[in-house]
Amino acid sequence: MSLSDHFEQLASDLESRLGSESLPTAAAAALQSFLATNPITPSDVLTWVANATTLPRQEDLEASFGEPPITVLNRPEFYIQVLFWRDGTTRIHQHAFSGAFAVLSGSSIHVTYSFAPEIVVSEHFMTGRLQHENTEYLRTGDCREIVGGTEFIHSVFHLDSPTVSIVVRNHSDQNATTQLAYSPTVALDLFERSADYVRKRQVLDLVCEEENADELLAAMIASSSLCSSYLLLEQVARRRGRIGAISELLAHAQSVHGNVVQAFAESLTEMLRVENIVERRKAIRNPEHRRILALLLTVPNRQTILALLTTIEPSPDPVSTLVQALREMRSLPAPSQWGPNALGLDLDDDALAFIERVLRGASVDAAAELCEDPLRGQMLALQLPLASILKPLFRAS
């Protein structure tokens, strides 16, 4: 049986279920049955693409979601994609479609959230508070439903390189027309791009090279919508590498757009933290090290990190596993602009011992008092909880 025939069978199974089940329920059940009875590998999909004289109509030709996404079957009612993921991860997002996804090969960290809106500017932009709901480890064969709209806000961090997922979905949902991306305090529609914003984004790097860069950037913010202003500030913060470098631009944005801009700083700070970890992970090939970075990126507190680590790497002492990984990563070389090592942190033995005490339940103050050098303990207590890559380790729950 050809690969196309296998996916035709999946489509037929889905269609037979849709009469009595919702699309997410039917798609999840069909996917689970498909994976249990069809031993398809990522290599099979690549071979199929290489030999195909004509592929099904390909969705997302720009490969904005997947590295790359391959449409293996396309019908008016739904389509099926195989998504390859090497180093990429997804922003926290909701969907404007419904269906289901499964892990075809590799493994992933899957995190779900809720969002409480505070200021709703439009259906394309709002501020509020993102709340972590659940984090789980997905193995090959695991399947989850996709529900369009705010009922299903999630992110997926792919652990293996590559991790391959398979998605069955409709083209769009009538009741969930907007696909929002979320950060701690902001939700926005990344697909709502005016021509004015796109062109300003494209010239922003040129503007940043001018002597009067901040004056020009302030003018761009003043002449842009609130959503476009946030996206421009993202780009400037990414270029400059720290939130303090755009404090005057944030103040200017607030003078133009009002107090809603007060929510921007926290989300921009988290954006820099996430992108910093993702870039460091690209330079690290050891699977255990990559898993630790994935947990530090996606999991909000040490209790959940240790619980997940035990699930991923069964061990009677996950604290030792985590500390050993940090010890190894501090010795990994990295580009000079990344700091002293792949972590970007100068973690000597005192610092690792401090982290281990906290992971085993000591308060920051108690961990400092146990240092042989009291002054050194005080410095660690001040510095380590502020290190962006380590922040989850200093949140109990």
Tab-separated table of C-alpha atoms in Angstrom:
chain	number	residue	atom	x	y	z
A	1	MET	CA	0.000	0.000	0.000
A	2	SER	CA	1.377	3.443	-0.922
A	3	LEU	CA	1.710	6.260	1.582
A	4	SER	CA	-1.132	8.088	-0.174
A	5	ASP	CA	-3.338	5.043	0.311
A	6	HIS	CA	-2.574	5.007	4.036
A	7	PHE	CA	-3.648	8.625	4.386
A	8	GLU	CA	-6.741	7.993	2.259
A	9	GLN	CA	-7.677	5.322	4.797
A	10	LEU	CA	-7.187	7.837	7.622
A	11	ALA	CA	-9.441	10.296	5.789
A	12	SER	CA	-12.120	7.652	5.232
A	13	ASP	CA	-12.033	6.664	8.906
A	14	LEU	CA	-12.412	10.306	9.910
A	15	GLU	CA	-15.361	10.810	7.569
A	16	SER	CA	-17.134	7.757	8.970
A	17	ARG	CA	-16.838	9.163	12.502
A	18	LEU	CA	-17.949	12.717	11.729
A	19	GLY	CA	-21.617	11.818	11.567
A	20	SER	CA	-21.754	11.106	15.304
A	21	GLU	CA	-18.711	12.929	16.724
A	22	SER	CA	-17.302	16.441	16.703
A	23	LEU	CA	-14.293	17.050	14.475
A	24	PRO	CA	-11.748	17.182	17.361
A	25	THR	CA	-13.088	13.938	18.868
A	26	ALA	CA	-13.315	12.199	15.508
A	27	ALA	CA	-9.880	13.391	14.373
A	28	ALA	CA	-8.207	12.260	17.624
A	29	ALA	CA	-9.837	8.826	17.472
A	30	ALA	CA	-8.978	8.390	13.790
A	31	LEU	CA	-5.380	9.460	14.389
A	32	GLN	CA	-4.932	7.079	17.310
A	33	SER	CA	-6.308	4.183	15.259
A	34	PHE	CA	-4.137	5.172	12.302
A	35	LEU	CA	-0.899	5.300	14.323
A	36	ALA	CA	-1.679	1.964	15.984
A	37	THR	CA	-2.134	0.147	12.672
A	38	ASN	CA	0.147	1.999	10.222
A	39	PRO	CA	3.873	1.922	11.019
A	40	ILE	CA	4.680	5.043	8.991
A	41	THR	CA	8.033	6.713	9.621
A	42	PRO	CA	9.285	10.233	8.854
A	43	SER	CA	11.607	8.669	6.255
A	44	ASP	CA	8.557	7.252	4.490
A	45	VAL	CA	7.136	10.756	4.176
A	46	LEU	CA	10.407	12.209	2.864
A	47	THR	CA	10.722	9.397	0.326
A	48	TRP	CA	7.136	10.001	-0.780
A	49	VAL	CA	7.841	13.724	-1.314
A	50	ALA	CA	11.051	12.994	-3.205
A	51	ASN	CA	9.313	10.633	-5.616
A	52	ALA	CA	6.025	12.495	-6.081
A	53	THR	CA	5.489	13.986	-9.519
A	54	THR	CA	2.504	15.931	-8.151
A	55	LEU	CA	1.898	16.696	-4.490
A	56	PRO	CA	-1.497	17.480	-2.962
A	57	ARG	CA	-2.196	21.212	-2.780
A	58	GLN	CA	0.275	22.435	-0.182
A	59	GLU	CA	-0.940	24.607	2.676
A	60	ASP	CA	1.395	27.171	4.306
A	61	LEU	CA	3.878	27.412	1.456
A	62	GLU	CA	5.953	29.905	3.461
A	63	ALA	CA	6.469	27.201	6.125
A	64	SER	CA	5.516	29.537	8.953
A	65	PHE	CA	4.452	26.541	11.073
A	66	GLY	CA	6.717	23.518	10.664
A	67	GLU	CA	10.256	22.906	9.380
A	68	PRO	CA	8.705	22.183	6.917
A	69	PRO	CA	4.984	21.332	6.936
A	70	ILE	CA	4.031	18.731	4.319
A	71	THR	CA	0.398	18.425	3.265
A	72	VAL	CA	-0.153	14.737	2.549
A	73	LEU	CA	-3.899	14.917	1.801
A	74	ASN	CA	-6.101	17.914	1.041
A	75	ARG	CA	-9.892	17.915	0.802
A	76	PRO	CA	-12.443	20.747	0.966
A	77	GLU	CA	-13.579	19.637	4.439
A	78	PHE	CA	-10.172	18.992	6.016
A	79	TYR	CA	-6.537	18.291	5.289
A	80	ILE	CA	-3.695	16.277	6.821
A	81	GLN	CA	-0.182	17.579	7.398
A	82	VAL	CA	3.051	16.021	8.586
A	83	LEU	CA	5.100	18.671	10.406
A	84	PHE	CA	8.847	18.314	10.872
A	85	TRP	CA	10.450	20.203	13.781
A	86	ARG	CA	14.219	20.487	14.148
A	87	ASP	CA	14.935	23.330	16.572
A	88	GLY	CA	11.795	25.408	16.331
A	89	THR	CA	9.071	25.744	18.903
A	90	THR	CA	5.628	27.318	18.795
A	91	ARG	CA	4.554	30.531	20.427
A	92	ILE	CA	1.738	30.170	22.912
A	93	HIS	CA	-1.325	30.309	20.697
A	94	GLN	CA	-4.951	29.460	20.063
A	95	HIS	CA	-6.305	28.187	16.762
A	96	ALA	CA	-8.753	29.422	14.149
A	97	PHE	CA	-9.423	25.796	13.224
A	98	SER	CA	-10.245	22.477	14.881
A	99	GLY	CA	-8.899	18.951	14.591
A	100	ALA	CA	-6.247	16.914	16.382
A	101	PHE	CA	-2.495	16.382	16.434
A	102	ALA	CA	-0.289	13.432	17.333
A	103	VAL	CA	3.409	12.756	17.776
A	104	LEU	CA	4.538	10.611	14.845
A	105	SER	CA	8.181	10.509	15.917
A	106	GLY	CA	10.157	11.969	18.829
A	107	SER	CA	8.661	13.644	21.882
A	108	SER	CA	7.388	17.024	23.050
A	109	ILE	CA	6.543	19.142	26.078
A	110	HIS	CA	2.906	20.244	25.780
A	111	VAL	CA	1.673	23.165	27.888
A	112	THR	CA	-1.883	24.490	28.160
A	113	TYR	CA	-2.967	27.917	29.416
A	114	SER	CA	-5.933	30.187	30.029
A	115	PHE	CA	-6.065	33.938	29.469
A	116	ALA	CA	-8.061	36.483	31.464
A	117	PRO	CA	-8.582	39.628	29.320
A	118	GLU	CA	-8.358	43.039	30.985
A	119	ILE	CA	-8.327	45.576	28.148
A	120	VAL	CA	-9.826	44.384	24.856
A	121	VAL	CA	-8.749	46.799	22.130
A	122	SER	CA	-10.195	44.614	19.354
A	123	GLU	CA	-10.534	40.941	18.504
A	124	HIS	CA	-6.962	41.212	17.230
A	125	PHE	CA	-5.302	42.744	20.293
A	126	MET	CA	-5.879	42.694	24.046
A	127	THR	CA	-4.016	42.783	27.324
A	128	GLY	CA	-4.643	40.608	30.342
A	129	ARG	CA	-3.033	37.787	32.311
A	130	LEU	CA	-1.888	34.412	30.990
A	131	GLN	CA	-2.283	31.528	33.444
A	132	HIS	CA	-0.444	28.207	33.242
A	133	GLU	CA	-2.874	25.278	33.431
A	134	ASN	CA	-1.002	22.046	32.729
A	135	THR	CA	2.293	20.686	31.433
A	136	GLU	CA	2.717	17.164	30.073
A	137	TYR	CA	5.270	15.023	28.275
A	138	LEU	CA	4.063	13.649	24.944
A	139	ARG	CA	5.661	10.482	23.571
A	140	THR	CA	5.450	8.990	20.098
A	141	GLY	CA	1.829	7.978	19.508
A	142	ASP	CA	0.275	10.440	21.948
A	143	CYS	CA	-2.640	12.399	20.492
A	144	ARG	CA	-4.500	15.545	21.586
A	145	GLU	CA	-7.612	17.312	20.325
A	146	ILE	CA	-7.444	20.836	18.883
A	147	VAL	CA	-10.439	23.025	19.698
A	148	GLY	CA	-10.651	26.363	17.907
A	149	GLY	CA	-10.775	29.553	19.974
A	150	THR	CA	-9.872	30.430	23.539
A	151	GLU	CA	-10.856	27.039	24.982
A	152	PHE	CA	-7.541	25.619	23.804
A	153	ILE	CA	-4.496	27.853	24.334
A	154	HIS	CA	-1.243	25.922	24.220
A	155	SER	CA	2.389	25.660	23.194
A	156	VAL	CA	4.466	22.681	22.114
A	157	PHE	CA	8.218	22.418	22.638
A	158	HIS	CA	9.720	19.636	20.560
A	159	LEU	CA	12.473	17.731	22.346
A	160	ASP	CA	14.047	15.511	19.706
A	161	SER	CA	15.618	16.836	16.540
A	162	PRO	CA	13.647	16.222	14.525
A	163	THR	CA	10.331	15.651	16.214
A	164	VAL	CA	7.576	14.924	13.700
A	165	SER	CA	3.891	15.521	14.303
A	166	ILE	CA	0.816	14.765	12.234
A	167	VAL	CA	-2.181	17.109	12.177
A	168	VAL	CA	-5.717	16.531	10.929
A	169	ARG	CA	-7.673	19.793	10.737
A	170	ASN	CA	-10.354	21.739	8.945
A	171	HIS	CA	-9.469	24.827	6.924
A	172	SER	CA	-11.138	27.217	9.371
A	173	ASP	CA	-13.776	27.459	12.092
A	174	GLN	CA	-16.768	29.741	11.686
A	175	ASN	CA	-16.844	30.478	15.419
A	176	ALA	CA	-13.075	30.892	15.890
A	177	THR	CA	-11.883	33.194	13.153
A	178	THR	CA	-8.887	34.741	14.932
A	179	GLN	CA	-5.639	32.920	15.728
A	180	LEU	CA	-4.082	34.778	18.643
A	181	ALA	CA	-0.567	34.429	20.009
A	182	TYR	CA	-0.118	34.930	23.748
A	183	SER	CA	2.544	36.223	26.096
A	184	PRO	CA	2.216	36.845	29.861
A	185	THR	CA	0.236	40.069	29.457
A	186	VAL	CA	-0.605	40.457	25.756
A	187	ALA	CA	-2.659	38.555	23.177
A	188	LEU	CA	-2.400	39.556	19.525
A	189	ASP	CA	-3.201	38.340	16.043
A	190	LEU	CA	0.111	37.727	14.279
A	191	PHE	CA	-1.725	37.298	10.975
A	192	GLU	CA	-3.336	40.736	11.161
A	193	ARG	CA	-0.643	42.611	9.241
A	194	SER	CA	-1.442	45.883	7.540
A	195	ALA	CA	0.650	46.889	4.541
A	196	ASP	CA	1.896	49.922	6.496
A	197	TYR	CA	3.152	47.748	9.356
A	198	VAL	CA	4.821	45.210	7.054
A	199	ARG	CA	6.788	47.932	5.284
A	200	LYS	CA	7.774	49.636	8.545
A	201	ARG	CA	8.935	46.310	9.938
A	202	GLN	CA	11.043	45.768	6.842
A	203	VAL	CA	12.805	49.144	7.137
A	204	LEU	CA	13.176	49.044	10.918
A	205	ASP	CA	16.731	47.666	10.830
A	206	LEU	CA	17.718	50.503	8.482
A	207	VAL	CA	16.095	53.023	10.811
A	208	CYS	CA	18.053	51.591	13.766
A	209	GLU	CA	21.312	52.378	11.972
A	210	GLU	CA	20.539	56.088	11.662
A	211	GLU	CA	22.031	58.634	14.077
A	212	ASN	CA	18.546	59.760	15.072
A	213	ALA	CA	17.298	56.177	15.426
A	214	ASP	CA	15.176	56.694	18.543
A	215	GLU	CA	13.520	59.762	17.030
A	216	LEU	CA	12.568	57.790	13.929
A	217	LEU	CA	11.438	54.786	15.975
A	218	ALA	CA	9.279	57.042	18.143
A	219	ALA	CA	7.666	58.422	14.989
A	220	MET	CA	6.972	54.902	13.713
A	221	ILE	CA	5.283	54.005	17.010
A	222	ALA	CA	3.218	57.196	17.027
A	223	SER	CA	1.979	56.575	13.488
A	224	SER	CA	1.122	52.898	14.046
A	225	SER	CA	-1.798	51.067	15.610
A	226	LEU	CA	-1.430	49.664	19.112
A	227	CYS	CA	-0.884	46.138	17.783
A	228	SER	CA	1.679	47.301	15.217
A	229	SER	CA	3.438	49.364	17.879
A	230	TYR	CA	3.820	46.303	20.083
A	231	LEU	CA	5.232	44.255	17.199
A	232	LEU	CA	7.688	47.039	16.316
A	233	LEU	CA	8.801	47.219	19.948
A	234	GLU	CA	9.318	43.443	19.865
A	235	GLN	CA	11.635	43.844	16.933
A	236	VAL	CA	13.619	46.665	18.546
A	237	ALA	CA	13.884	44.776	21.858
A	238	ARG	CA	15.084	41.691	19.968
A	239	ARG	CA	17.723	43.754	18.184
A	240	ARG	CA	18.971	45.480	21.348
A	241	GLY	CA	18.783	42.398	23.539
A	242	ARG	CA	17.426	43.876	26.761
A	243	ILE	CA	14.273	45.613	27.877
A	244	GLY	CA	16.145	48.497	29.492
A	245	ALA	CA	17.385	49.554	26.072
A	246	ILE	CA	13.854	50.438	24.945
A	247	SER	CA	12.556	52.064	28.147
A	248	GLU	CA	12.279	55.507	26.517
A	249	LEU	CA	10.421	54.041	23.539
A	250	LEU	CA	8.010	52.280	25.894
A	251	ALA	CA	7.383	55.566	27.700
A	252	HIS	CA	6.740	57.256	24.370
A	253	ALA	CA	4.361	54.491	23.327
A	254	GLN	CA	2.436	54.990	26.561
A	255	SER	CA	2.178	58.734	25.925
A	256	VAL	CA	0.707	57.976	22.484
A	257	HIS	CA	-1.456	54.911	23.163
A	258	GLY	CA	-2.277	55.269	26.853
A	259	ASN	CA	-1.853	53.122	29.957
A	260	VAL	CA	-2.559	49.901	28.064
A	261	VAL	CA	1.158	50.023	27.147
A	262	GLN	CA	2.034	49.316	30.802
A	263	ALA	CA	1.384	45.657	30.018
A	264	PHE	CA	4.053	45.540	27.309
A	265	ALA	CA	7.251	45.375	29.371
A	266	GLU	CA	6.560	42.019	31.035
A	267	SER	CA	5.669	40.337	27.765
A	268	LEU	CA	8.666	41.798	25.928
A	269	THR	CA	10.955	40.617	28.734
A	270	GLU	CA	9.562	37.090	28.468
A	271	MET	CA	9.953	37.191	24.690
A	272	LEU	CA	13.671	37.898	25.114
A	273	ARG	CA	13.997	35.097	27.678
A	274	VAL	CA	12.276	32.579	25.404
A	275	GLU	CA	14.290	33.499	22.327
A	276	ASN	CA	17.527	33.403	24.328
A	277	ILE	CA	16.839	29.818	25.462
A	278	VAL	CA	15.686	28.699	22.012
A	279	GLU	CA	18.873	30.015	20.390
A	280	ARG	CA	21.079	28.362	23.009
A	281	ARG	CA	19.256	25.075	22.508
A	282	LYS	CA	20.104	25.165	18.794
A	283	ALA	CA	23.806	25.071	19.690
A	284	ILE	CA	23.407	22.141	22.099
A	285	ARG	CA	23.093	18.650	20.653
A	286	ASN	CA	23.067	16.464	23.780
A	287	PRO	CA	19.432	15.239	24.154
A	288	GLU	CA	19.524	15.431	27.962
A	289	HIS	CA	20.760	19.018	27.882
A	290	ARG	CA	18.122	19.972	25.315
A	291	ARG	CA	15.408	18.485	27.532
A	292	ILE	CA	16.568	20.545	30.515
A	293	LEU	CA	16.459	23.726	28.431
A	294	ALA	CA	12.988	22.772	27.193
A	295	LEU	CA	11.774	22.440	30.767
A	296	LEU	CA	13.345	25.751	31.811
A	297	LEU	CA	11.634	27.392	28.852
A	298	THR	CA	8.134	25.983	29.160
A	299	VAL	CA	7.545	25.029	32.809
A	300	PRO	CA	6.803	27.833	35.286
A	301	ASN	CA	8.063	26.311	38.562
A	302	ARG	CA	10.544	23.831	40.012
A	303	GLN	CA	7.929	21.446	41.422
A	304	THR	CA	6.539	20.759	37.938
A	305	ILE	CA	10.003	20.679	36.379
A	306	LEU	CA	11.158	17.956	38.779
A	307	ALA	CA	7.959	15.956	38.317
A	308	LEU	CA	8.261	16.077	34.525
A	309	LEU	CA	11.940	15.259	34.636
A	310	THR	CA	11.106	12.082	36.526
A	311	THR	CA	8.570	11.197	33.825
A	312	ILE	CA	10.983	11.869	30.972
A	313	GLU	CA	14.102	10.387	32.571
A	314	PRO	CA	13.041	7.986	35.355
A	315	SER	CA	15.349	8.654	38.291
A	316	PRO	CA	15.070	8.372	42.067
A	317	ASP	CA	16.703	11.793	42.346
A	318	PRO	CA	15.647	14.293	39.642
A	319	VAL	CA	17.424	17.097	41.522
A	320	SER	CA	20.780	15.419	40.942
A	321	THR	CA	19.885	14.865	37.289
A	322	LEU	CA	19.078	18.549	36.800
A	323	VAL	CA	22.121	19.857	38.670
A	324	GLN	CA	24.426	17.473	36.793
A	325	ALA	CA	23.043	18.736	33.477
A	326	LEU	CA	23.706	22.338	34.542
A	327	ARG	CA	27.236	21.326	35.597
A	328	GLU	CA	27.873	19.809	32.174
A	329	MET	CA	26.358	22.705	30.233
A	330	ARG	CA	28.490	25.275	32.052
A	331	SER	CA	31.504	23.645	30.372
A	332	LEU	CA	30.073	23.765	26.851
A	333	PRO	CA	31.622	26.429	24.610
A	334	ALA	CA	29.467	29.047	22.939
A	335	PRO	CA	29.861	32.137	20.734
A	336	SER	CA	31.508	34.996	22.630
A	337	GLN	CA	28.359	37.130	22.570
A	338	TRP	CA	26.551	34.403	24.556
A	339	GLY	CA	28.691	34.789	27.658
A	340	PRO	CA	31.077	32.366	29.354
A	341	ASN	CA	29.373	29.149	28.160
A	342	ALA	CA	26.297	27.669	26.481
A	343	LEU	CA	24.144	28.693	29.460
A	344	GLY	CA	25.465	32.238	29.515
A	345	LEU	CA	26.013	31.933	33.267
A	346	ASP	CA	29.149	31.670	35.385
A	347	LEU	CA	27.953	28.817	37.586
A	348	ASP	CA	30.796	27.770	39.887
A	349	ASP	CA	30.487	24.952	42.421
A	350	ASP	CA	29.103	27.330	45.064
A	351	ALA	CA	26.352	28.450	42.678
A	352	LEU	CA	25.416	24.871	41.786
A	353	ALA	CA	25.343	23.902	45.473
A	354	PHE	CA	23.086	26.910	46.135
A	355	ILE	CA	20.710	25.864	43.324
A	356	GLU	CA	20.636	22.291	44.607
A	357	ARG	CA	19.654	23.427	48.122
A	358	VAL	CA	16.767	25.451	46.690
A	359	LEU	CA	15.648	22.525	44.529
A	360	ARG	CA	15.593	20.331	47.641
A	361	GLY	CA	13.292	22.743	49.430
A	362	ALA	CA	15.477	25.345	51.120
A	363	SER	CA	14.447	28.980	50.948
A	364	VAL	CA	16.782	31.377	49.163
A	365	ASP	CA	17.839	32.850	52.510
A	366	ALA	CA	18.464	29.413	54.014
A	367	ALA	CA	20.481	28.360	50.967
A	368	ALA	CA	22.603	31.501	51.348
A	369	GLU	CA	23.248	30.875	55.032
A	370	LEU	CA	24.629	27.413	54.258
A	371	CYS	CA	27.383	28.844	52.047
A	372	GLU	CA	30.844	28.751	53.639
A	373	ASP	CA	31.368	32.394	52.676
A	374	PRO	CA	28.380	34.432	53.985
A	375	LEU	CA	29.043	37.306	51.583
A	376	ARG	CA	29.176	34.917	48.655
A	377	GLY	CA	25.898	33.390	49.805
A	378	GLN	CA	24.234	36.800	49.860
A	379	MET	CA	25.461	37.568	46.353
A	380	LEU	CA	24.108	34.265	45.025
A	381	ALA	CA	20.757	34.929	46.704
A	382	LEU	CA	20.548	38.247	44.890
A	383	GLN	CA	21.855	37.164	41.483
A	384	LEU	CA	20.661	33.649	40.709
A	385	PRO	CA	16.885	34.203	41.082
A	386	LEU	CA	17.215	37.078	38.591
A	387	ALA	CA	19.006	35.004	35.942
A	388	SER	CA	16.308	34.727	33.255
A	389	ILE	CA	17.184	31.178	32.240
A	390	LEU	CA	16.937	29.951	35.859
A	391	LYS	CA	13.827	31.838	37.008
A	392	PRO	CA	11.508	28.789	37.067
A	393	LEU	CA	13.831	27.048	39.527
A	394	PHE	CA	13.158	29.753	42.094
A	395	ARG	CA	9.377	29.526	41.874
A	396	ALA	CA	8.042	26.836	44.213
A	397	SER	CA	4.690	26.299	42.471
